[in-house]
Each structure stands twice: as structure tokens, then as C-alpha cells.
PDB file of C-alpha atoms in Angstrom:
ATOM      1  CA  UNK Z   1     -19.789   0.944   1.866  1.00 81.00           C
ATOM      2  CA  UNK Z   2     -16.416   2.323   3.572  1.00 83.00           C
ATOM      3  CA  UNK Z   3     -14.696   5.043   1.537  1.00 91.00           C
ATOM      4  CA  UNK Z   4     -11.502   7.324   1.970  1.00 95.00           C
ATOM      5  CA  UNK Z   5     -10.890  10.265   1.732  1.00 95.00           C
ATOM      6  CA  UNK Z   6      -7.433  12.394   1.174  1.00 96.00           C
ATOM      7  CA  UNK Z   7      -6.705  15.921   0.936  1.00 95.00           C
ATOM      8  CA  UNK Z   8      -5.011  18.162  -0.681  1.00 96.00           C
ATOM      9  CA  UNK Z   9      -3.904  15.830  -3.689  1.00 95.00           C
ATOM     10  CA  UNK Z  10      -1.088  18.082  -4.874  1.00 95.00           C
ATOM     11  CA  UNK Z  11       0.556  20.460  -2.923  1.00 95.00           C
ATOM     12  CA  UNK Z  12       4.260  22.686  -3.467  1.00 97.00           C
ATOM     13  CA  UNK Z  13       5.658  24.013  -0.348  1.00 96.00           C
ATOM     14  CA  UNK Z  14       8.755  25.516   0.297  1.00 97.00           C
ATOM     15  CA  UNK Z  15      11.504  24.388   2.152  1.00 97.00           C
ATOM     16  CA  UNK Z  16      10.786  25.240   6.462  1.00 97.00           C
ATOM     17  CA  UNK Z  17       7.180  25.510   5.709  1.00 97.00           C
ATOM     18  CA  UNK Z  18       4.680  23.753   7.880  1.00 97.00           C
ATOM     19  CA  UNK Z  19       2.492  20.821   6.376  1.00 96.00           C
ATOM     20  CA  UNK Z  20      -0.895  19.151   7.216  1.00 97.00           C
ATOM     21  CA  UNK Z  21      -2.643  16.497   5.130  1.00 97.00           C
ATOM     22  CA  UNK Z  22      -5.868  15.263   6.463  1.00 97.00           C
ATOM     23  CA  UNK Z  23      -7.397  11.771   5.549  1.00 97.00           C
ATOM     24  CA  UNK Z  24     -11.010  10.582   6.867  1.00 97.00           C
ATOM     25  CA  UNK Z  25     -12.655   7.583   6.560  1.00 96.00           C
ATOM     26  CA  UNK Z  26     -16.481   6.851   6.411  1.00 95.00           C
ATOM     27  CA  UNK Z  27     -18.447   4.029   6.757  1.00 92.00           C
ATOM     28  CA  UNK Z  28     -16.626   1.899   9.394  1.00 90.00           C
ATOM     29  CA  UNK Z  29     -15.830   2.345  13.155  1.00 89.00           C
ATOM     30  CA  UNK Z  30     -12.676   1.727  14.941  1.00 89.00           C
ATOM     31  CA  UNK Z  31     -10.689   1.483  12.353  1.00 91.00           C
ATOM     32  CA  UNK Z  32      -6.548   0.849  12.231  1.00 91.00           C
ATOM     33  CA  UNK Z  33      -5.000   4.274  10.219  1.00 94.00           C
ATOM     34  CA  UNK Z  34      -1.916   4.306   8.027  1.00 94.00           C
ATOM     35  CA  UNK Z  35       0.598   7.317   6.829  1.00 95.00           C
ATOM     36  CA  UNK Z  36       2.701   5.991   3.873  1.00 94.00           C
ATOM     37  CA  UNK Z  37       5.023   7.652   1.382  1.00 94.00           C
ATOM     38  CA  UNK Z  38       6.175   6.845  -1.849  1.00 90.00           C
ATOM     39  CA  UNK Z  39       9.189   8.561  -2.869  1.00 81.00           C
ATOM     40  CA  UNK Z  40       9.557   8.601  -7.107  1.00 74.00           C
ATOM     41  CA  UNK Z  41      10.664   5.299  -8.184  1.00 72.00           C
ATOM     42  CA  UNK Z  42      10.895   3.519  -4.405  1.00 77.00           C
ATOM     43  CA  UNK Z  43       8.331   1.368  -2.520  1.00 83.00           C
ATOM     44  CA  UNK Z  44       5.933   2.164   0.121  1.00 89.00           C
ATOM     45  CA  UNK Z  45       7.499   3.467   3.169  1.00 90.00           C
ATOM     46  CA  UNK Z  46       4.925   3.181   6.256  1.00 90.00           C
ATOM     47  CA  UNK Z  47       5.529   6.466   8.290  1.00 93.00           C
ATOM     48  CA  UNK Z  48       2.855   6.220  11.301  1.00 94.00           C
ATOM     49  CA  UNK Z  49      -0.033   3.575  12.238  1.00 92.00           C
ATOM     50  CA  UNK Z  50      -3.090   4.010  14.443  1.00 93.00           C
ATOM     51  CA  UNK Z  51      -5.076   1.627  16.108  1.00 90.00           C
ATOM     52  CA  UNK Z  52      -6.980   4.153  18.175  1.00 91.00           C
ATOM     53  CA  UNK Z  53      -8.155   7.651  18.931  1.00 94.00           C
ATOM     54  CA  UNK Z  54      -4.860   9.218  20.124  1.00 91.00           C
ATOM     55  CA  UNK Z  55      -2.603   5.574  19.603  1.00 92.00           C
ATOM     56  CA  UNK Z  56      -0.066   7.119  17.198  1.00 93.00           C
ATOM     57  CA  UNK Z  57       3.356   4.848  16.402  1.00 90.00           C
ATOM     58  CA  UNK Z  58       6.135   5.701  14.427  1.00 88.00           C
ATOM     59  CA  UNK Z  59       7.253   3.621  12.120  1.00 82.00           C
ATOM     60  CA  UNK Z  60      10.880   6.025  10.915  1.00 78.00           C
ATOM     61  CA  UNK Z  61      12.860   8.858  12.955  1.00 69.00           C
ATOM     62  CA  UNK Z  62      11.917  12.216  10.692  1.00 78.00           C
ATOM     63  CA  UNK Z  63      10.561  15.427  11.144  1.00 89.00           C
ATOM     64  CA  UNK Z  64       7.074  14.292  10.312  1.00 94.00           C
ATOM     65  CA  UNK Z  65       4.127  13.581  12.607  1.00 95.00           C
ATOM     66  CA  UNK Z  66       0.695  11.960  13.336  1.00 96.00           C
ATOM     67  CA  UNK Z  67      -2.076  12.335  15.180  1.00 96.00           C
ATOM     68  CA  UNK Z  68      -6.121  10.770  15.158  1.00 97.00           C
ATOM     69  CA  UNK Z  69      -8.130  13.347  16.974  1.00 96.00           C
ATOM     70  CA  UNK Z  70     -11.613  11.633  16.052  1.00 96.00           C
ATOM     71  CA  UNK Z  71     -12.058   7.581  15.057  1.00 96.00           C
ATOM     72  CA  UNK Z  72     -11.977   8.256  11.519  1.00 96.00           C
ATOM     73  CA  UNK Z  73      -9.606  11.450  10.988  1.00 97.00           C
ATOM     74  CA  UNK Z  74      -6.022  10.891  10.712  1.00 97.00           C
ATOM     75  CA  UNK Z  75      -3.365  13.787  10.131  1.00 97.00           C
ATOM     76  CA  UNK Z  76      -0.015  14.363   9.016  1.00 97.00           C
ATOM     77  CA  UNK Z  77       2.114  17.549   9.700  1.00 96.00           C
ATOM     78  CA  UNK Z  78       4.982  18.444  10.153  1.00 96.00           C
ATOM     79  CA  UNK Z  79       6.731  21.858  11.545  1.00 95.00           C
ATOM     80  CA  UNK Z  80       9.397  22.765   8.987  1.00 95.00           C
ATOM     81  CA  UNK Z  81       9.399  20.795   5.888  1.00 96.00           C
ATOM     82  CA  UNK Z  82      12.668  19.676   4.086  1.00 94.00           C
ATOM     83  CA  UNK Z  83      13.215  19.006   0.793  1.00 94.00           C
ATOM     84  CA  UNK Z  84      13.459  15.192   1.572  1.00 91.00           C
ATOM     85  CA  UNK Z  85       9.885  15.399   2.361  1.00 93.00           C
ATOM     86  CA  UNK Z  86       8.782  15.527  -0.960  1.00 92.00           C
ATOM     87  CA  UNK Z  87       6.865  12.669  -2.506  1.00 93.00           C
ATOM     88  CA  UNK Z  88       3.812  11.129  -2.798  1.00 95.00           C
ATOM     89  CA  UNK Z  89       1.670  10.316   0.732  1.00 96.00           C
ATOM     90  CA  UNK Z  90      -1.093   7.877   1.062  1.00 96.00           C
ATOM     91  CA  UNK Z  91      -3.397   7.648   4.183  1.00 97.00           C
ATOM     92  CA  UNK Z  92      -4.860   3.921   4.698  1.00 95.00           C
ATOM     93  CA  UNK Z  93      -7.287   1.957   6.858  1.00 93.00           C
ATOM     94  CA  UNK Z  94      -7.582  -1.459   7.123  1.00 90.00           C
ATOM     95  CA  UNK Z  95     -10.651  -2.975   9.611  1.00 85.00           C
ATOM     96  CA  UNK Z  96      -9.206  -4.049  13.192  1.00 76.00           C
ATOM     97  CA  UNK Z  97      -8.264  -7.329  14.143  1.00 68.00           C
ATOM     98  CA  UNK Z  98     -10.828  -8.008  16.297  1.00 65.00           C
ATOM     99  CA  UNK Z  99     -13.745  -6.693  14.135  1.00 62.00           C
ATOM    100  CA  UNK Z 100     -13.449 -10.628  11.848  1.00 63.00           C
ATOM    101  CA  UNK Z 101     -14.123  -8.481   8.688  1.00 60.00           C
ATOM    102  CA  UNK Z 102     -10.912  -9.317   6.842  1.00 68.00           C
ATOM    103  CA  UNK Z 103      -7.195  -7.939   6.579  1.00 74.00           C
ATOM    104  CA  UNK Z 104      -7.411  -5.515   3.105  1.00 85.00           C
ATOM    105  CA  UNK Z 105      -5.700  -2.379   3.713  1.00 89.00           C
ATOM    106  CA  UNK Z 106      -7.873   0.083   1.270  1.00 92.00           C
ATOM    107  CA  UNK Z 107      -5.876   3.635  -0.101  1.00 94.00           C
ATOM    108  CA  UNK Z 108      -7.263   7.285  -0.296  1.00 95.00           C
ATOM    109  CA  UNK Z 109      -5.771   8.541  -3.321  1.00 95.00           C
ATOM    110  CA  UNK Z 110      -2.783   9.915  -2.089  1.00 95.00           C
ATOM    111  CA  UNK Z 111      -0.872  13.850  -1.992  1.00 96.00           C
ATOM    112  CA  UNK Z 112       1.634  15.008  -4.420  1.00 95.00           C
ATOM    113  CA  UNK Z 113       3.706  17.089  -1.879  1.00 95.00           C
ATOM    114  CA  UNK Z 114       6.828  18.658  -4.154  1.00 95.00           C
ATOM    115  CA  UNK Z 115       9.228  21.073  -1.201  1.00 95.00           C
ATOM    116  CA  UNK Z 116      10.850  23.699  -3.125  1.00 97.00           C
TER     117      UNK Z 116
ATOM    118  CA  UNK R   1      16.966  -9.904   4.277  1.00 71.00           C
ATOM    119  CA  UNK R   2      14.003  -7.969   2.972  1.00 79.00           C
ATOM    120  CA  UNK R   3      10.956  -8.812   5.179  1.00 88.00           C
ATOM    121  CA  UNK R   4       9.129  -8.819   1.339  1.00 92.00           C
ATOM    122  CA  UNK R   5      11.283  -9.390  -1.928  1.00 92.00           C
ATOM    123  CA  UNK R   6       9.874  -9.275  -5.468  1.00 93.00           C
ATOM    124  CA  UNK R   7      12.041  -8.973  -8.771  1.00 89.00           C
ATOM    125  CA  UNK R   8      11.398  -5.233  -9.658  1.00 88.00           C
ATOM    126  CA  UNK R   9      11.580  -5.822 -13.561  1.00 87.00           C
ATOM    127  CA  UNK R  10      10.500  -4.318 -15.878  1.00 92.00           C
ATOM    128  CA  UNK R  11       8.701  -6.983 -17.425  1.00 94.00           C
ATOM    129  CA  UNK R  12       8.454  -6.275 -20.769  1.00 96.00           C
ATOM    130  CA  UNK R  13       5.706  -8.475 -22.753  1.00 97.00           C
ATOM    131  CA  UNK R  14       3.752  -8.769 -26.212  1.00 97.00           C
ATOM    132  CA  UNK R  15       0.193  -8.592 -25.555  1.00 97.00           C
ATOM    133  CA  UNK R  16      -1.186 -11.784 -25.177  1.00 97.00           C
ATOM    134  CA  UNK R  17       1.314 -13.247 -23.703  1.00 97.00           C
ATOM    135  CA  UNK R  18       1.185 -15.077 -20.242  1.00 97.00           C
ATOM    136  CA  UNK R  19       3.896 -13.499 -17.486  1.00 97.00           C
ATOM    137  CA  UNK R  20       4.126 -14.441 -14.040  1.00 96.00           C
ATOM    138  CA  UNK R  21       5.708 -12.685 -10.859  1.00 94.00           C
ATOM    139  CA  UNK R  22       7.045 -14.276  -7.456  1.00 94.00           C
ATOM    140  CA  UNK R  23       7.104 -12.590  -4.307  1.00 95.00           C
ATOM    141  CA  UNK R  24       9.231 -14.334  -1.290  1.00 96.00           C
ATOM    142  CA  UNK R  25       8.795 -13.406   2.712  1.00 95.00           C
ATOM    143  CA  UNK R  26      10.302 -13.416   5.176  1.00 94.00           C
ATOM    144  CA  UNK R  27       8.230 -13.624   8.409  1.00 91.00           C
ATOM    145  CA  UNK R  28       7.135 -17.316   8.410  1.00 91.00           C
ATOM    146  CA  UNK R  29       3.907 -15.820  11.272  1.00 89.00           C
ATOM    147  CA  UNK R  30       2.424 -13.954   8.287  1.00 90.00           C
ATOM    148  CA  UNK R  31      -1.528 -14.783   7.697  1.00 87.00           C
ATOM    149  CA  UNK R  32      -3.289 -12.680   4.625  1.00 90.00           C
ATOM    150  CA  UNK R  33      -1.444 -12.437   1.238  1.00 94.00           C
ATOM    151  CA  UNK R  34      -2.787  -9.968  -1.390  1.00 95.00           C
ATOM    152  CA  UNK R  35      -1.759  -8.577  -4.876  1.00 96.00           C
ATOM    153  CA  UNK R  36      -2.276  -4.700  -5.232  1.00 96.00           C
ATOM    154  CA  UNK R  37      -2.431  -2.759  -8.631  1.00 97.00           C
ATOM    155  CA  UNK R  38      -0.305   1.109  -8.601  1.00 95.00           C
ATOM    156  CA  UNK R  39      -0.905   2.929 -12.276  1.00 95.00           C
ATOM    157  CA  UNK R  40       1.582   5.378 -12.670  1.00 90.00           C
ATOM    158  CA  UNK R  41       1.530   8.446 -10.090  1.00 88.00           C
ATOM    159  CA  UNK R  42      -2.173   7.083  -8.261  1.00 92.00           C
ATOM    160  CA  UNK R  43      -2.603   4.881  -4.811  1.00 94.00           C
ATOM    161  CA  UNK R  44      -2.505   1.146  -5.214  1.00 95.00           C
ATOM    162  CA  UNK R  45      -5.600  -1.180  -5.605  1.00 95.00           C
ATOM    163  CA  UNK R  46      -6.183  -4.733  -4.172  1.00 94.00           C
ATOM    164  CA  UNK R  47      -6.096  -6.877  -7.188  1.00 96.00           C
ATOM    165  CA  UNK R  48      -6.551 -10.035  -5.644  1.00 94.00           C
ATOM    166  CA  UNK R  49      -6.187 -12.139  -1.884  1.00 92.00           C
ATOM    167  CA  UNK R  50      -3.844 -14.749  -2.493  1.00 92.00           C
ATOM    168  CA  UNK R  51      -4.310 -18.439  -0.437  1.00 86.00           C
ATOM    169  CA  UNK R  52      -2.607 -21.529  -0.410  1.00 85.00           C
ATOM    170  CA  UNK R  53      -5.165 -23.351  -2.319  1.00 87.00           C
ATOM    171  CA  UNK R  54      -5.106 -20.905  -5.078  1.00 87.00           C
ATOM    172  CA  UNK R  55      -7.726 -18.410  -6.688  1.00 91.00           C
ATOM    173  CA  UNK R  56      -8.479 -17.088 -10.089  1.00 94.00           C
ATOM    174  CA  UNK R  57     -10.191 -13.880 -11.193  1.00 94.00           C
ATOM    175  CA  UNK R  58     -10.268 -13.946 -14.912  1.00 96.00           C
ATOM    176  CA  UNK R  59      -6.970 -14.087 -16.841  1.00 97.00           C
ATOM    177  CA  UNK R  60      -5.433 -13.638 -12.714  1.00 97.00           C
ATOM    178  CA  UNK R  61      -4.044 -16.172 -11.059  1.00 97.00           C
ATOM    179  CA  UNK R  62      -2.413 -16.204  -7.590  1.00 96.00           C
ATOM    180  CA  UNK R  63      -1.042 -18.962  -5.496  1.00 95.00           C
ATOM    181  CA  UNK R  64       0.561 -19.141  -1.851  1.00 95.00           C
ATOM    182  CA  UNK R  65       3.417 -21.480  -1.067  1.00 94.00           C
ATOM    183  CA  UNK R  66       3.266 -21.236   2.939  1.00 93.00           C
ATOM    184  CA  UNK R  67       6.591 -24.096   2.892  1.00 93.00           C
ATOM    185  CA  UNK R  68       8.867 -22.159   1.132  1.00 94.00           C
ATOM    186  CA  UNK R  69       7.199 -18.393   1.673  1.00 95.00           C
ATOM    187  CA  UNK R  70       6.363 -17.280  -1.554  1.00 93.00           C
ATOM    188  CA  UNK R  71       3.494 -15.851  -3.814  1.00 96.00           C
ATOM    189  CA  UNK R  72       2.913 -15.518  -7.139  1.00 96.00           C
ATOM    190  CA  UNK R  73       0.830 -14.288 -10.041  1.00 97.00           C
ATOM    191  CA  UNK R  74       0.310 -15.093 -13.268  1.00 97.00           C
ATOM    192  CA  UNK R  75      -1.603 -13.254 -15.720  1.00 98.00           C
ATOM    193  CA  UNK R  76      -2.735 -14.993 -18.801  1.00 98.00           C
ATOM    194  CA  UNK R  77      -3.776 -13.135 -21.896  1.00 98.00           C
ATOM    195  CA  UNK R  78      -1.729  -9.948 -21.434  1.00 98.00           C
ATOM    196  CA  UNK R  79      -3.735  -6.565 -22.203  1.00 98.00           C
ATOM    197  CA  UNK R  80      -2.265  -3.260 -23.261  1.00 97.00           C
ATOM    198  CA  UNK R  81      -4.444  -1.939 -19.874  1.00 97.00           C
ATOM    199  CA  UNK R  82      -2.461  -4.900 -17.641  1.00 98.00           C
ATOM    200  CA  UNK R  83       0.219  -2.122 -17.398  1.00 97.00           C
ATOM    201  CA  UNK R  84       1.305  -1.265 -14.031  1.00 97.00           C
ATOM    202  CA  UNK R  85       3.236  -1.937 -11.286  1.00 96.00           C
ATOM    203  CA  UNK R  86       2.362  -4.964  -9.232  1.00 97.00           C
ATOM    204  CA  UNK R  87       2.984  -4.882  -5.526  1.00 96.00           C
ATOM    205  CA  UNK R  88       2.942  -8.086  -3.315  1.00 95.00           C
ATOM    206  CA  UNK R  89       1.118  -7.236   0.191  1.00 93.00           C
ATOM    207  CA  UNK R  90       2.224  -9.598   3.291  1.00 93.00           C
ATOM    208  CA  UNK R  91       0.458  -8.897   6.421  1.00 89.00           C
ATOM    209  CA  UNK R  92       0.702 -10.306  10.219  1.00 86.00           C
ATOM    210  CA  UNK R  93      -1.687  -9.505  12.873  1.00 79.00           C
ATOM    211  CA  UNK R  94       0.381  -8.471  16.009  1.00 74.00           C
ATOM    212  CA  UNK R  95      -1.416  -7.465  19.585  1.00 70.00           C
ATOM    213  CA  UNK R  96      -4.463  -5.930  17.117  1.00 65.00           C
ATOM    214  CA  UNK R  97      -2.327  -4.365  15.251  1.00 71.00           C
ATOM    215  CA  UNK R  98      -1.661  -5.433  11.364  1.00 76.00           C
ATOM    216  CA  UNK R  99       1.414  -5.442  10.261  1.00 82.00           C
ATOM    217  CA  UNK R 100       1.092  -4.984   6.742  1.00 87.00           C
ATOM    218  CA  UNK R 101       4.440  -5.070   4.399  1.00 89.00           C
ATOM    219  CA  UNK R 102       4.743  -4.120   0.987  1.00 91.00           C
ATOM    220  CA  UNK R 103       6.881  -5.063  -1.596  1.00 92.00           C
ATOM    221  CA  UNK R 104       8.651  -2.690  -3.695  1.00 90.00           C
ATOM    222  CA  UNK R 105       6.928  -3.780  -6.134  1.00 93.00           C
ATOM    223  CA  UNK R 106       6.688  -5.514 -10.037  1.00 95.00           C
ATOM    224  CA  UNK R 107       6.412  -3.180 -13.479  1.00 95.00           C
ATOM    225  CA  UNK R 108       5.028  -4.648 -15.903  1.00 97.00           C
ATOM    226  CA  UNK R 109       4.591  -2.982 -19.440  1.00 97.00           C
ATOM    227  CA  UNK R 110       2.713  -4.524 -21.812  1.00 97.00           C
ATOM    228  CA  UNK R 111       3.822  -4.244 -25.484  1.00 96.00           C
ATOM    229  CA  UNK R 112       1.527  -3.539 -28.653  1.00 94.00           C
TER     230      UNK R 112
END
């Protein structure tokens, strides 16, 4: 069975500190790779999208960004952090198009990142 | 327009009761409908695939309207643990790609 995996789950940084979370996924190949945030009391927000090693898009302008060095490992850093950063990030797959397996989109458990 | 509207309550309910959310859309290309679960502060959960004939999972039901673009649920039976926030999932598959648009989602609170 496919699982997900999200790390750190709560993190406080301060303000113009850099950031990395790191999400993998096991038990599928070739799978598309989502960034979303949460901010308290709003919707999802998708931030980046994958549908390949290296295929990043952006989805908003921000100081925030992707990359998918391996199949299953999607990142998120960013340089400086500001305190409009803070919120609550989830990293999600969903199976490709092309593999017929369905459409769900299936969540790690997300980061708490508070910027101080 | 919102590519994916739903009434953001709350929804305040006796338990036992039967309630029942909509969810309109925008993008008339869209192909897979879902239903996600968020508790309070953790990642959402699929609940349920919505299709136009109409499914039920227990005291769950969800139904697509493709003509005029909307979904609903409606949840019979209403248990203290129904409690959440209810997001409506839209999603279009574009050059391999899967566009996948949430809604900002449905709180429901359940009332002793």
C-alpha cells in the first residue's frame, strides 16, 4: 500500500531564517507531487505541483520554492522566511494520469511552521 | 467566480439529525468529484468519490449534478464524532497533469 510521509510536523522559525520540509512517498512510482498551505481559518492554497523528477510549477508568486530530486521526494524551502509564511503545509500525491489507477489526491500529515 | 464554492457555515446540528452540504463548480471539463474530511489542526481525508449516479457509505450520501455543476452530501444520523470541516474536491485532468481544486471548505459541529 502507498503511504506519505511529512517532516518536521511542527516547526518555529524566526523571521529571515531558511526553511526545508521534506515529504516522500512509498509504494508507488511516478507519481504527481503537491505543496499546499493552509493558513488558520482559510482553505487550501496549492503552492507547487510535480509531475516529474525535476518538473516543478508554481502555482503563487512568493518567496517559497520546490524541487523533486528523486521520484518520490518532494521539498519545500525557502531562503529567508517571512512572517506570512507561517501556517500549516501539506505535501500530496495523487497517481498520474496515465497510470488508470484513479484521481484521489492522498495527504502526509502536514507541518505546523509558526515564523517568529 | 470561485472555480469551487461551498457555504462555509458553521452548521450547527443536534445529534441525530440529518444535514446536507452543496458544493457548486465552476469548470464544466471537470471529471472526479470527492468529499474530504479536515479535524481540527490535521491533513484532510477522502471521505467519499462522488458520481452522478450517486453513492452511499453508511449514514453518507453524495450525489453529482453534472447539468447544473454541483455536489452534495448528506449525512443522516448525525454523530458527536461527524464534527469537522467538510471540503468539496473538484479535479480536471489537464496534459497529465490533475488539476485538483479545493473548496474552502464546510464546518460542521455536531451538538450533544
Amino acid at each position: 500500500s502507498q503511504t506519505i510521509h511529512q517532516w518536521p510536523a511542527t516547526l518555529v522559525q524566526p523571521v529571515g531564517s531558511p526553511l526545508s520540509l521534506e515529504c516522500t512517498v512509498e509504494g508507488t512510482s511516478n507519481p504527481n507531487l503537491y505543496w499546499y498551505r493552509q493558513a488558520a481559518g482559510r482553505g487550501l492554497q496549492l503552492l507547487f505541483y510535480s509531475v516529474g523528477i525535476g518538473q516543478i510549477s508554481s502555482e503563487v508568486p512568493q518567496n517559497l520554492s520546490a524541487s523533486r530530486p528523486q521520484d518520490r521526494q518532494f521539498i519545500l524551502s525557502s531562503k529567508k522566511l517571512l512572517l506570512s509564511d507561517s501556517g500549516f503545509y501539506l505535501c500530496a500525491w495523487s497517481h498520474h494520469p496515465g497510470q488508470g489507477a484513479g484521481n484521489t489526491i492522498y495527504f502526509g500529515e502536514g507541518s505546523w511552521l509558526t515564523v517568529v | 467566480r470561485k472555480e469551487v464554492e461551498q457555504d462555509p457555515g458553521p452548521f450547527n446540528v443536534p445529534e441525530g439529525a440529518t444535514v446536507a452540504f452543496n458544493c457548486t463548480y465552476s469548470n464544466s471539463a471537470s471529471q472526479s468529484f470527492f468529499w474530504y474530511r479536515q479535524d481540527c489542526r490535521k491533513e484532510p481525508k477522502l471521505l467519499m468519490s462522488v458520481y452522478s449516479s450517486g453513492n452511499e457509505d453508511g449514514r453518507f450520501t453524495a450525489q453529482l449534478n453534472r447539468a447544473s455543476q454541483y455536489i452534495s452530501l448528506l449525512i443522516r444520523d448525525s454523530k458527536l464524532s461527524d464534527s469537522a470541516t467538510y471540503l468539496c474536491v473538484v479535479i480536471l485532468n489537464s496534459g497529465g497533469y490533475q488539476k485538483v481544486t479545493f473548496g474552502t471548505g464546510t464546518k460542521l459541529q455536531v451538538i450533544p
